[in-house]
mmCIF file with all atom_site columns, C-alpha atoms in Angstrom:
data_model
loop_
_atom_site.group_PDB
_atom_site.id
_atom_site.type_symbol
_atom_site.label_atom_id
_atom_site.label_alt_id
_atom_site.label_comp_id
_atom_site.label_asym_id
_atom_site.label_entity_id
_atom_site.label_seq_id
_atom_site.pdbx_PDB_ins_code
_atom_site.Cartn_x
_atom_site.Cartn_y
_atom_site.Cartn_z
_atom_site.occupancy
_atom_site.B_iso_or_equiv
_atom_site.pdbx_formal_charge
_atom_site.auth_seq_id
_atom_site.auth_comp_id
_atom_site.auth_asym_id
_atom_site.auth_atom_id
_atom_site.pdbx_PDB_model_num
ATOM 1   C CA . LYS A 1 1   ? -11.100 -19.932 20.060  1.00 0.00 ? 37  LYS A CA 1
ATOM 2   C CA . THR A 1 2   ? -13.680 -17.571 21.786  1.00 0.00 ? 38  THR A CA 1
ATOM 3   C CA . ALA A 1 3   ? -14.581 -18.223 25.456  1.00 0.00 ? 39  ALA A CA 1
ATOM 4   C CA . TRP A 1 4   ? -18.311 -18.094 26.429  1.00 0.00 ? 40  TRP A CA 1
ATOM 5   C CA . PRO A 1 5   ? -19.970 -16.154 27.735  1.00 0.00 ? 41  PRO A CA 1
ATOM 6   C CA . VAL A 1 6   ? -18.814 -13.322 25.725  1.00 0.00 ? 42  VAL A CA 1
ATOM 7   C CA . PRO A 1 7   ? -19.049 -9.622  27.512  1.00 0.00 ? 43  PRO A CA 1
ATOM 8   C CA . LEU A 1 8   ? -21.334 -7.333  25.640  1.00 0.00 ? 44  LEU A CA 1
ATOM 9   C CA . ILE A 1 9   ? -18.657 -5.042  24.621  1.00 0.00 ? 45  ILE A CA 1
ATOM 10  C CA . GLU A 1 10  ? -17.169 -8.165  22.622  1.00 0.00 ? 46  GLU A CA 1
ATOM 11  C CA . ALA A 1 11  ? -20.482 -9.916  21.448  1.00 0.00 ? 47  ALA A CA 1
ATOM 12  C CA . ILE A 1 12  ? -21.621 -6.937  19.498  1.00 0.00 ? 48  ILE A CA 1
ATOM 13  C CA . PHE A 1 13  ? -18.768 -7.081  16.970  1.00 0.00 ? 49  PHE A CA 1
ATOM 14  C CA . LEU A 1 14  ? -19.214 -10.746 16.470  1.00 0.00 ? 50  LEU A CA 1
ATOM 15  C CA . PRO A 1 15  ? -18.879 -12.574 14.179  1.00 0.00 ? 51  PRO A CA 1
ATOM 16  C CA . ASN A 1 16  ? -17.116 -10.034 12.131  1.00 0.00 ? 52  ASN A CA 1
ATOM 17  C CA . PHE A 1 17  ? -14.314 -9.597  14.714  1.00 0.00 ? 53  PHE A CA 1
ATOM 18  C CA . LYS A 1 18  ? -13.185 -12.674 16.505  1.00 0.00 ? 54  LYS A CA 1
ATOM 19  C CA . VAL A 1 19  ? -11.829 -12.090 19.989  1.00 0.00 ? 55  VAL A CA 1
ATOM 20  C CA . SER A 1 20  ? -8.019  -12.581 20.541  1.00 0.00 ? 56  SER A CA 1
ATOM 21  C CA . SER A 1 21  ? -5.390  -10.819 22.727  1.00 0.00 ? 57  SER A CA 1
ATOM 22  C CA . ASP A 1 22  ? -2.746  -13.041 21.129  1.00 0.00 ? 58  ASP A CA 1
ATOM 23  C CA . ILE A 1 23  ? -2.750  -11.941 17.443  1.00 0.00 ? 59  ILE A CA 1
ATOM 24  C CA . THR A 1 24  ? -1.788  -8.454  18.303  1.00 0.00 ? 60  THR A CA 1
ATOM 25  C CA . LYS A 1 25  ? 1.673   -9.551  19.774  1.00 0.00 ? 61  LYS A CA 1
ATOM 26  C CA . SER A 1 26  ? 2.610   -11.034 16.430  1.00 0.00 ? 62  SER A CA 1
ATOM 27  C CA . TYR A 1 27  ? 2.933   -7.500  14.885  1.00 0.00 ? 63  TYR A CA 1
ATOM 28  C CA . LYS A 1 28  ? 5.439   -4.863  15.760  1.00 0.00 ? 64  LYS A CA 1
ATOM 29  C CA . ILE A 1 29  ? 4.159   -1.082  15.148  1.00 0.00 ? 65  ILE A CA 1
ATOM 30  C CA . ILE A 1 30  ? 6.767   0.736   13.010  1.00 0.00 ? 66  ILE A CA 1
ATOM 31  C CA . SER A 1 31  ? 5.256   4.292   12.616  1.00 0.00 ? 67  SER A CA 1
ATOM 32  C CA . PRO A 1 32  ? 2.099   6.058   12.608  1.00 0.00 ? 68  PRO A CA 1
ATOM 33  C CA . VAL A 1 33  ? 0.466   6.383   9.041   1.00 0.00 ? 69  VAL A CA 1
ATOM 34  C CA . ALA A 1 34  ? -2.979  8.038   9.673   1.00 0.00 ? 70  ALA A CA 1
ATOM 35  C CA . LYS A 1 35  ? -5.475  9.405   11.905  1.00 0.00 ? 71  LYS A CA 1
ATOM 36  C CA . GLY A 1 36  ? -9.042  8.751   11.887  1.00 0.00 ? 72  GLY A CA 1
ATOM 37  C CA . ALA A 1 37  ? -12.327 9.491   13.475  1.00 0.00 ? 73  ALA A CA 1
ATOM 38  C CA . PHE A 1 38  ? -12.310 6.173   15.612  1.00 0.00 ? 74  PHE A CA 1
ATOM 39  C CA . GLY A 1 39  ? -8.455  5.785   15.862  1.00 0.00 ? 75  GLY A CA 1
ATOM 40  C CA . ASN A 1 40  ? -5.254  5.609   14.051  1.00 0.00 ? 76  ASN A CA 1
ATOM 41  C CA . VAL A 1 41  ? -3.433  3.705   11.334  1.00 0.00 ? 77  VAL A CA 1
ATOM 42  C CA . TYR A 1 42  ? 0.037   2.345   11.814  1.00 0.00 ? 78  TYR A CA 1
ATOM 43  C CA . LYS A 1 43  ? 2.881   0.533   9.480   1.00 0.00 ? 79  LYS A CA 1
ATOM 44  C CA . VAL A 1 44  ? 3.417   -2.742  11.175  1.00 0.00 ? 80  VAL A CA 1
ATOM 45  C CA . TRP A 1 45  ? 5.834   -5.648  10.758  1.00 0.00 ? 81  TRP A CA 1
ATOM 46  C CA . LYS A 1 46  ? 4.725   -9.094  10.972  1.00 0.00 ? 82  LYS A CA 1
ATOM 47  C CA . GLU A 1 47  ? 8.000   -11.293 11.487  1.00 0.00 ? 83  GLU A CA 1
ATOM 48  C CA . ASP A 1 48  ? 6.363   -14.915 10.450  1.00 0.00 ? 84  ASP A CA 1
ATOM 49  C CA . THR A 1 49  ? 5.588   -13.413 6.878   1.00 0.00 ? 85  THR A CA 1
ATOM 50  C CA . HIS A 1 50  ? 8.348   -10.970 6.897   1.00 0.00 ? 86  HIS A CA 1
ATOM 51  C CA . GLN A 1 51  ? 6.167   -8.473  5.471   1.00 0.00 ? 87  GLN A CA 1
ATOM 52  C CA . TYR A 1 52  ? 4.898   -4.865  6.246   1.00 0.00 ? 88  TYR A CA 1
ATOM 53  C CA . TYR A 1 53  ? 1.069   -4.269  6.717   1.00 0.00 ? 89  TYR A CA 1
ATOM 54  C CA . ALA A 1 54  ? -1.198  -1.409  7.763   1.00 0.00 ? 90  ALA A CA 1
ATOM 55  C CA . MET A 1 55  ? -2.879  -1.891  11.073  1.00 0.00 ? 91  MET A CA 1
ATOM 56  C CA . LYS A 1 56  ? -5.877  0.413   11.740  1.00 0.00 ? 92  LYS A CA 1
ATOM 57  C CA . ILE A 1 57  ? -6.592  0.419   15.606  1.00 0.00 ? 93  ILE A CA 1
ATOM 58  C CA . LEU A 1 58  ? -10.229 1.471   16.523  1.00 0.00 ? 94  LEU A CA 1
ATOM 59  C CA . SER A 1 59  ? -11.501 2.326   19.932  1.00 0.00 ? 95  SER A CA 1
ATOM 60  C CA . LYS A 1 60  ? -14.755 0.455   20.561  1.00 0.00 ? 96  LYS A CA 1
ATOM 61  C CA . SER A 1 61  ? -15.927 3.257   23.054  1.00 0.00 ? 97  SER A CA 1
ATOM 62  C CA . LYS A 1 62  ? -15.903 5.693   20.269  1.00 0.00 ? 98  LYS A CA 1
ATOM 63  C CA . ILE A 1 63  ? -17.783 3.453   17.701  1.00 0.00 ? 99  ILE A CA 1
ATOM 64  C CA . LEU A 1 64  ? -20.326 2.807   20.271  1.00 0.00 ? 100 LEU A CA 1
ATOM 65  C CA . ASN A 1 65  ? -20.737 6.542   21.100  1.00 0.00 ? 101 ASN A CA 1
ATOM 66  C CA . GLU A 1 66  ? -21.474 7.371   17.286  1.00 0.00 ? 102 GLU A CA 1
ATOM 67  C CA . SER A 1 67  ? -23.913 4.105   17.246  1.00 0.00 ? 103 SER A CA 1
ATOM 68  C CA . CYS A 1 68  ? -21.166 3.165   14.245  1.00 0.00 ? 104 CYS A CA 1
ATOM 69  C CA . VAL A 1 69  ? -21.052 -0.826  15.041  1.00 0.00 ? 105 VAL A CA 1
ATOM 70  C CA . ALA A 1 70  ? -22.867 -1.786  11.928  1.00 0.00 ? 106 ALA A CA 1
ATOM 71  C CA . GLN A 1 71  ? -20.709 0.674   9.778   1.00 0.00 ? 107 GLN A CA 1
ATOM 72  C CA . VAL A 1 72  ? -17.417 -0.926  10.994  1.00 0.00 ? 108 VAL A CA 1
ATOM 73  C CA . LYS A 1 73  ? -18.693 -4.492  10.480  1.00 0.00 ? 109 LYS A CA 1
ATOM 74  C CA . ASP A 1 74  ? -19.679 -3.674  6.964   1.00 0.00 ? 110 ASP A CA 1
ATOM 75  C CA . GLU A 1 75  ? -16.342 -1.839  6.489   1.00 0.00 ? 111 GLU A CA 1
ATOM 76  C CA . VAL A 1 76  ? -14.408 -5.367  6.822   1.00 0.00 ? 112 VAL A CA 1
ATOM 77  C CA . LYS A 1 77  ? -16.916 -7.415  5.029   1.00 0.00 ? 113 LYS A CA 1
ATOM 78  C CA . ILE A 1 78  ? -16.980 -5.271  2.011   1.00 0.00 ? 114 ILE A CA 1
ATOM 79  C CA . GLN A 1 79  ? -12.935 -5.205  2.133   1.00 0.00 ? 115 GLN A CA 1
ATOM 80  C CA . THR A 1 80  ? -13.190 -9.029  2.421   1.00 0.00 ? 116 THR A CA 1
ATOM 81  C CA . ILE A 1 81  ? -15.179 -9.775  -0.163  1.00 0.00 ? 117 ILE A CA 1
ATOM 82  C CA . CYS A 1 82  ? -14.120 -7.017  -2.574  1.00 0.00 ? 118 CYS A CA 1
ATOM 83  C CA . GLY A 1 83  ? -10.442 -6.881  -1.690  1.00 0.00 ? 119 GLY A CA 1
ATOM 84  C CA . HIS A 1 84  ? -9.486  -9.262  -4.463  1.00 0.00 ? 120 HIS A CA 1
ATOM 85  C CA . HIS A 1 85  ? -9.871  -6.905  -7.089  1.00 0.00 ? 121 HIS A CA 1
ATOM 86  C CA . PRO A 1 86  ? -6.290  -5.511  -8.278  1.00 0.00 ? 122 PRO A CA 1
ATOM 87  C CA . PHE A 1 87  ? -7.438  -1.865  -7.417  1.00 0.00 ? 123 PHE A CA 1
ATOM 88  C CA . ILE A 1 88  ? -9.128  -2.418  -4.101  1.00 0.00 ? 124 ILE A CA 1
ATOM 89  C CA . ILE A 1 89  ? -7.225  -2.797  -0.657  1.00 0.00 ? 125 ILE A CA 1
ATOM 90  C CA . ASP A 1 90  ? -7.359  -6.253  0.577   1.00 0.00 ? 126 ASP A CA 1
ATOM 91  C CA . SER A 1 91  ? -8.019  -6.774  4.286   1.00 0.00 ? 127 SER A CA 1
ATOM 92  C CA . PRO A 1 92  ? -6.573  -10.207 5.349   1.00 0.00 ? 128 PRO A CA 1
ATOM 93  C CA . GLN A 1 93  ? -6.944  -10.351 9.128   1.00 0.00 ? 129 GLN A CA 1
ATOM 94  C CA . TYR A 1 94  ? -9.168  -8.375  11.778  1.00 0.00 ? 130 TYR A CA 1
ATOM 95  C CA . TRP A 1 95  ? -9.989  -8.995  15.387  1.00 0.00 ? 131 TRP A CA 1
ATOM 96  C CA . GLN A 1 96  ? -10.854 -7.585  18.698  1.00 0.00 ? 132 GLN A CA 1
ATOM 97  C CA . ASP A 1 97  ? -9.717  -7.615  22.107  1.00 0.00 ? 133 ASP A CA 1
ATOM 98  C CA . ARG A 1 98  ? -11.671 -6.032  25.091  1.00 0.00 ? 134 ARG A CA 1
ATOM 99  C CA . GLY A 1 99  ? -11.403 -1.992  24.216  1.00 0.00 ? 135 GLY A CA 1
ATOM 100 C CA . ARG A 1 100 ? -10.131 -2.087  20.347  1.00 0.00 ? 136 ARG A CA 1
ATOM 101 C CA . LEU A 1 101 ? -10.843 -3.471  17.096  1.00 0.00 ? 137 LEU A CA 1
ATOM 102 C CA . TYR A 1 102 ? -7.947  -4.160  14.774  1.00 0.00 ? 138 TYR A CA 1
ATOM 103 C CA . ILE A 1 103 ? -7.991  -4.174  10.893  1.00 0.00 ? 139 ILE A CA 1
ATOM 104 C CA . VAL A 1 104 ? -4.972  -5.423  8.927   1.00 0.00 ? 140 VAL A CA 1
ATOM 105 C CA . SER A 1 105 ? -4.565  -4.457  5.530   1.00 0.00 ? 141 SER A CA 1
ATOM 106 C CA . ASN A 1 106 ? -1.527  -4.908  2.942   1.00 0.00 ? 142 ASN A CA 1
ATOM 107 C CA . PHE A 1 107 ? 0.733   -2.139  3.147   1.00 0.00 ? 143 PHE A CA 1
ATOM 108 C CA . VAL A 1 108 ? 0.711   0.253   -0.003  1.00 0.00 ? 144 VAL A CA 1
ATOM 109 C CA . ASP A 1 109 ? 4.032   2.194   -0.226  1.00 0.00 ? 145 ASP A CA 1
ATOM 110 C CA . GLY A 1 110 ? 3.528   4.580   -2.735  1.00 0.00 ? 146 GLY A CA 1
ATOM 111 C CA . GLY A 1 111 ? 1.938   7.414   -1.239  1.00 0.00 ? 147 GLY A CA 1
ATOM 112 C CA . ASP A 1 112 ? -1.387  8.544   -2.329  1.00 0.00 ? 148 ASP A CA 1
ATOM 113 C CA . LEU A 1 113 ? -2.779  10.674  -5.240  1.00 0.00 ? 149 LEU A CA 1
ATOM 114 C CA . PHE A 1 114 ? -2.831  13.859  -3.137  1.00 0.00 ? 150 PHE A CA 1
ATOM 115 C CA . ASN A 1 115 ? 0.783   13.702  -2.328  1.00 0.00 ? 151 ASN A CA 1
ATOM 116 C CA . LEU A 1 116 ? 1.521   12.949  -6.106  1.00 0.00 ? 152 LEU A CA 1
ATOM 117 C CA . MET A 1 117 ? -0.333  16.066  -6.837  1.00 0.00 ? 153 MET A CA 1
ATOM 118 C CA . GLU A 1 118 ? 1.479   18.088  -4.092  1.00 0.00 ? 154 GLU A CA 1
ATOM 119 C CA . LYS A 1 119 ? 4.848   16.864  -5.575  1.00 0.00 ? 155 LYS A CA 1
ATOM 120 C CA . TYR A 1 120 ? 4.202   17.236  -9.416  1.00 0.00 ? 156 TYR A CA 1
ATOM 121 C CA . GLY A 1 121 ? 1.266   19.434  -9.955  1.00 0.00 ? 157 GLY A CA 1
ATOM 122 C CA . ALA A 1 122 ? -1.285  18.708  -12.635 1.00 0.00 ? 158 ALA A CA 1
ATOM 123 C CA . LEU A 1 123 ? -0.749  15.392  -14.325 1.00 0.00 ? 159 LEU A CA 1
ATOM 124 C CA . PRO A 1 124 ? -0.149  14.616  -17.921 1.00 0.00 ? 160 PRO A CA 1
ATOM 125 C CA . GLU A 1 125 ? -3.077  13.611  -19.658 1.00 0.00 ? 161 GLU A CA 1
ATOM 126 C CA . ASP A 1 126 ? -2.140  10.100  -20.388 1.00 0.00 ? 162 ASP A CA 1
ATOM 127 C CA . ILE A 1 127 ? -1.471  9.527   -16.786 1.00 0.00 ? 163 ILE A CA 1
ATOM 128 C CA . VAL A 1 128 ? -4.934  10.708  -15.660 1.00 0.00 ? 164 VAL A CA 1
ATOM 129 C CA . ARG A 1 129 ? -6.641  8.652   -17.955 1.00 0.00 ? 165 ARG A CA 1
ATOM 130 C CA . LEU A 1 130 ? -4.894  5.529   -16.841 1.00 0.00 ? 166 LEU A CA 1
ATOM 131 C CA . TYR A 1 131 ? -5.685  6.161   -12.923 1.00 0.00 ? 167 TYR A CA 1
ATOM 132 C CA . VAL A 1 132 ? -9.395  7.126   -13.936 1.00 0.00 ? 168 VAL A CA 1
ATOM 133 C CA . ALA A 1 133 ? -9.798  3.985   -15.913 1.00 0.00 ? 169 ALA A CA 1
ATOM 134 C CA . GLU A 1 134 ? -8.400  2.040   -12.976 1.00 0.00 ? 170 GLU A CA 1
ATOM 135 C CA . LEU A 1 135 ? -10.670 3.787   -10.554 1.00 0.00 ? 171 LEU A CA 1
ATOM 136 C CA . ALA A 1 136 ? -13.658 3.328   -12.706 1.00 0.00 ? 172 ALA A CA 1
ATOM 137 C CA . SER A 1 137 ? -13.079 -0.206  -12.850 1.00 0.00 ? 173 SER A CA 1
ATOM 138 C CA . ALA A 1 138 ? -12.926 -0.312  -8.893  1.00 0.00 ? 174 ALA A CA 1
ATOM 139 C CA . LEU A 1 139 ? -16.145 1.529   -8.872  1.00 0.00 ? 175 LEU A CA 1
ATOM 140 C CA . ASP A 1 140 ? -17.814 -0.690  -11.444 1.00 0.00 ? 176 ASP A CA 1
ATOM 141 C CA . PHE A 1 141 ? -16.780 -3.751  -9.330  1.00 0.00 ? 177 PHE A CA 1
ATOM 142 C CA . LEU A 1 142 ? -17.739 -2.314  -5.982  1.00 0.00 ? 178 LEU A CA 1
ATOM 143 C CA . HIS A 1 143 ? -21.283 -1.453  -7.604  1.00 0.00 ? 179 HIS A CA 1
ATOM 144 C CA . ASN A 1 144 ? -21.789 -4.914  -9.214  1.00 0.00 ? 180 ASN A CA 1
ATOM 145 C CA . ALA A 1 145 ? -20.956 -6.511  -5.672  1.00 0.00 ? 181 ALA A CA 1
ATOM 146 C CA . GLY A 1 146 ? -23.823 -4.146  -4.322  1.00 0.00 ? 182 GLY A CA 1
ATOM 147 C CA . VAL A 1 147 ? -21.558 -1.676  -2.698  1.00 0.00 ? 183 VAL A CA 1
ATOM 148 C CA . ILE A 1 148 ? -21.724 2.348   -2.786  1.00 0.00 ? 184 ILE A CA 1
ATOM 149 C CA . TYR A 1 149 ? -18.291 3.514   -1.841  1.00 0.00 ? 185 TYR A CA 1
ATOM 150 C CA . ARG A 1 150 ? -19.264 7.506   -0.896  1.00 0.00 ? 186 ARG A CA 1
ATOM 151 C CA . ASP A 1 151 ? -15.838 8.671   -0.009  1.00 0.00 ? 187 ASP A CA 1
ATOM 152 C CA . LEU A 1 152 ? -13.697 8.885   -3.533  1.00 0.00 ? 188 LEU A CA 1
ATOM 153 C CA . LYS A 1 153 ? -11.106 11.365  -3.279  1.00 0.00 ? 189 LYS A CA 1
ATOM 154 C CA . ALA A 1 154 ? -7.348  11.867  -3.894  1.00 0.00 ? 190 ALA A CA 1
ATOM 155 C CA . GLU A 1 155 ? -6.487  11.058  -0.236  1.00 0.00 ? 191 GLU A CA 1
ATOM 156 C CA . ASN A 1 156 ? -8.396  7.582   -0.377  1.00 0.00 ? 192 ASN A CA 1
ATOM 157 C CA . VAL A 1 157 ? -6.294  6.368   -3.689  1.00 0.00 ? 193 VAL A CA 1
ATOM 158 C CA . LEU A 1 158 ? -2.995  4.935   -2.756  1.00 0.00 ? 194 LEU A CA 1
ATOM 159 C CA . LEU A 1 159 ? -0.203  4.187   -5.193  1.00 0.00 ? 195 LEU A CA 1
ATOM 160 C CA . ASP A 1 160 ? 1.438   0.838   -5.212  1.00 0.00 ? 196 ASP A CA 1
ATOM 161 C CA . SER A 1 161 ? 5.028   0.211   -5.837  1.00 0.00 ? 197 SER A CA 1
ATOM 162 C CA . ASN A 1 162 ? 4.076   -0.006  -9.827  1.00 0.00 ? 198 ASN A CA 1
ATOM 163 C CA . MET A 1 163 ? 2.145   3.592   -9.192  1.00 0.00 ? 199 MET A CA 1
ATOM 164 C CA . HIS A 1 164 ? -1.254  1.914   -9.837  1.00 0.00 ? 200 HIS A CA 1
ATOM 165 C CA . ALA A 1 165 ? -4.170  2.982   -7.943  1.00 0.00 ? 201 ALA A CA 1
ATOM 166 C CA . VAL A 1 166 ? -5.517  1.059   -4.838  1.00 0.00 ? 202 VAL A CA 1
ATOM 167 C CA . VAL A 1 167 ? -8.741  2.318   -3.351  1.00 0.00 ? 203 VAL A CA 1
ATOM 168 C CA . VAL A 1 168 ? -8.877  2.493   0.488   1.00 0.00 ? 204 VAL A CA 1
ATOM 169 C CA . ASP A 1 169 ? -10.951 3.328   3.531   1.00 0.00 ? 205 ASP A CA 1
ATOM 170 C CA . PHE A 1 170 ? -14.380 1.738   3.211   1.00 0.00 ? 206 PHE A CA 1
ATOM 171 C CA . GLY A 1 171 ? -15.582 3.227   6.464   1.00 0.00 ? 207 GLY A CA 1
ATOM 172 C CA . LEU A 1 172 ? -18.542 5.171   4.761   1.00 0.00 ? 208 LEU A CA 1
ATOM 173 C CA . SER A 1 173 ? -19.168 2.367   2.275   1.00 0.00 ? 209 SER A CA 1
ATOM 174 C CA . LYS A 1 174 ? -22.371 0.455   2.315   1.00 0.00 ? 210 LYS A CA 1
ATOM 175 C CA . TRP A 1 175 ? -24.282 -2.379  1.101   1.00 0.00 ? 211 TRP A CA 1
ATOM 176 C CA . LEU A 1 176 ? -26.793 -1.015  -1.829  1.00 0.00 ? 212 LEU A CA 1
ATOM 177 C CA . ARG A 1 177 ? -28.214 -3.124  -4.525  1.00 0.00 ? 213 ARG A CA 1
ATOM 178 C CA . TYR A 1 178 ? -29.032 -1.306  -7.805  1.00 0.00 ? 214 TYR A CA 1
ATOM 179 C CA . GLY A 1 179 ? -32.063 0.515   -7.923  1.00 0.00 ? 215 GLY A CA 1
ATOM 180 C CA . GLU A 1 180 ? -32.051 1.221   -3.995  1.00 0.00 ? 216 GLU A CA 1
ATOM 181 C CA . ARG A 1 181 ? -31.572 4.408   -2.622  1.00 0.00 ? 217 ARG A CA 1
ATOM 182 C CA . THR A 1 182 ? -29.773 5.699   0.692   1.00 0.00 ? 218 THR A CA 1
ATOM 183 C CA . SER A 1 183 ? -30.312 9.177   2.381   1.00 0.00 ? 219 SER A CA 1
ATOM 184 C CA . THR A 1 184 ? -27.327 9.439   4.923   1.00 0.00 ? 220 THR A CA 1
ATOM 185 C CA . ILE A 1 185 ? -25.169 12.720  4.183   1.00 0.00 ? 221 ILE A CA 1
ATOM 186 C CA . CYS A 1 186 ? -21.675 11.837  4.232   1.00 0.00 ? 222 CYS A CA 1
ATOM 187 C CA . GLY A 1 187 ? -18.555 12.111  2.445   1.00 0.00 ? 223 GLY A CA 1
ATOM 188 C CA . THR A 1 188 ? -15.879 14.826  1.619   1.00 0.00 ? 224 THR A CA 1
ATOM 189 C CA . LEU A 1 189 ? -17.681 18.209  0.726   1.00 0.00 ? 225 LEU A CA 1
ATOM 190 C CA . ASN A 1 190 ? -15.794 19.163  -2.373  1.00 0.00 ? 226 ASN A CA 1
ATOM 191 C CA . TYR A 1 191 ? -16.603 15.620  -4.036  1.00 0.00 ? 227 TYR A CA 1
ATOM 192 C CA . MET A 1 192 ? -20.095 15.130  -3.013  1.00 0.00 ? 228 MET A CA 1
ATOM 193 C CA . ALA A 1 193 ? -22.800 14.750  -5.632  1.00 0.00 ? 229 ALA A CA 1
ATOM 194 C CA . PRO A 1 194 ? -25.926 17.411  -5.355  1.00 0.00 ? 230 PRO A CA 1
ATOM 195 C CA . GLU A 1 195 ? -28.304 14.624  -4.785  1.00 0.00 ? 231 GLU A CA 1
ATOM 196 C CA . VAL A 1 196 ? -26.551 13.698  -1.474  1.00 0.00 ? 232 VAL A CA 1
ATOM 197 C CA . PHE A 1 197 ? -28.353 16.661  0.200   1.00 0.00 ? 233 PHE A CA 1
ATOM 198 C CA . SER A 1 198 ? -31.648 16.138  -1.588  1.00 0.00 ? 234 SER A CA 1
ATOM 199 C CA . LEU A 1 199 ? -34.443 14.436  0.370   1.00 0.00 ? 235 LEU A CA 1
ATOM 200 C CA . GLN A 1 200 ? -35.211 12.031  -2.345  1.00 0.00 ? 236 GLN A CA 1
ATOM 201 C CA . GLY A 1 201 ? -32.110 10.032  -1.664  1.00 0.00 ? 237 GLY A CA 1
ATOM 202 C CA . TYR A 1 202 ? -29.457 8.925   -3.871  1.00 0.00 ? 238 TYR A CA 1
ATOM 203 C CA . GLY A 1 203 ? -27.659 5.802   -5.478  1.00 0.00 ? 239 GLY A CA 1
ATOM 204 C CA . HIS A 1 204 ? -24.381 4.619   -6.948  1.00 0.00 ? 240 HIS A CA 1
ATOM 205 C CA . ALA A 1 205 ? -24.197 7.410   -9.402  1.00 0.00 ? 241 ALA A CA 1
ATOM 206 C CA . VAL A 1 206 ? -22.933 9.743   -6.599  1.00 0.00 ? 242 VAL A CA 1
ATOM 207 C CA . ASP A 1 207 ? -19.608 7.804   -6.749  1.00 0.00 ? 243 ASP A CA 1
ATOM 208 C CA . TRP A 1 208 ? -19.417 8.637   -10.545 1.00 0.00 ? 244 TRP A CA 1
ATOM 209 C CA . TRP A 1 209 ? -19.690 12.535  -9.724  1.00 0.00 ? 245 TRP A CA 1
ATOM 210 C CA . SER A 1 210 ? -16.863 12.172  -7.239  1.00 0.00 ? 246 SER A CA 1
ATOM 211 C CA . LEU A 1 211 ? -14.824 10.531  -9.932  1.00 0.00 ? 247 LEU A CA 1
ATOM 212 C CA . GLY A 1 212 ? -15.317 13.437  -12.369 1.00 0.00 ? 248 GLY A CA 1
ATOM 213 C CA . ILE A 1 213 ? -14.438 16.092  -9.442  1.00 0.00 ? 249 ILE A CA 1
ATOM 214 C CA . LEU A 1 214 ? -11.257 13.961  -9.016  1.00 0.00 ? 250 LEU A CA 1
ATOM 215 C CA . THR A 1 215 ? -10.569 13.843  -12.599 1.00 0.00 ? 251 THR A CA 1
ATOM 216 C CA . TYR A 1 216 ? -10.732 17.746  -12.681 1.00 0.00 ? 252 TYR A CA 1
ATOM 217 C CA . PHE A 1 217 ? -8.450  17.821  -9.870  1.00 0.00 ? 253 PHE A CA 1
ATOM 218 C CA . LEU A 1 218 ? -5.940  15.599  -11.545 1.00 0.00 ? 254 LEU A CA 1
ATOM 219 C CA . ILE A 1 219 ? -5.950  17.502  -14.711 1.00 0.00 ? 255 ILE A CA 1
ATOM 220 C CA . THR A 1 220 ? -5.671  21.015  -13.273 1.00 0.00 ? 256 THR A CA 1
ATOM 221 C CA . ASN A 1 221 ? -4.307  20.677  -9.739  1.00 0.00 ? 257 ASN A CA 1
ATOM 222 C CA . LYS A 1 222 ? -7.407  23.011  -8.721  1.00 0.00 ? 258 LYS A CA 1
ATOM 223 C CA . VAL A 1 223 ? -9.876  21.851  -6.078  1.00 0.00 ? 259 VAL A CA 1
ATOM 224 C CA . SER A 1 224 ? -13.125 21.978  -7.606  1.00 0.00 ? 260 SER A CA 1
ATOM 225 C CA . GLY A 1 225 ? -16.225 23.840  -5.628  1.00 0.00 ? 261 GLY A CA 1
ATOM 226 C CA . GLY A 1 226 ? -17.879 20.597  -6.364  1.00 0.00 ? 262 GLY A CA 1
ATOM 227 C CA . ILE A 1 227 ? -21.847 21.471  -6.136  1.00 0.00 ? 263 ILE A CA 1
ATOM 228 C CA . PHE A 1 228 ? -21.070 25.163  -5.062  1.00 0.00 ? 264 PHE A CA 1
ATOM 229 C CA . ILE A 1 229 ? -19.169 25.636  -8.569  1.00 0.00 ? 265 ILE A CA 1
#
């Protein structure tokens, strides 16, 4: 239960991130997984469930300095609403303490598509077709839920124990209804659609462009120049 009055540094992240210092103690950090702009991702162990999870620990001060409070709150809300899709990562728990935010997701242990390409090179067409179908299903689900993803790339597609695709990292995702447009220039350069750089704004179609670039990479093991081809 949150004690009131709540300090401003905690209140601005409510109600998405409940205030708790006790939840953190139930997780044991095993190893670092990745680094991001606002913090790091760790593989953690939870004793009461006997399961591994991925824990993203974010610095509140960095988020505030970049004016990204709404973006981070959207990230967890999108994962909560859309995480039940088989090819989208679920985020079952998230909270905050005085200085940090914590986002716990299911741990996906098969590496990512980029690692797979580094190991095997260009993939057989039937394998590529499977991954493209799974990613198309995930994108279609997100779009119908009113979400634009904006950062589809090989590094953001993890592989589960059965080697199925799992879309992760919703840090650049945004609520966007069909027919609406947005104008923030963001994403990974080689995967970004031309209209992202236009003054007219862009819609969900930019995610399909990124899927096309990713498909080219999986088939050829070559990084396309994107809009600079």
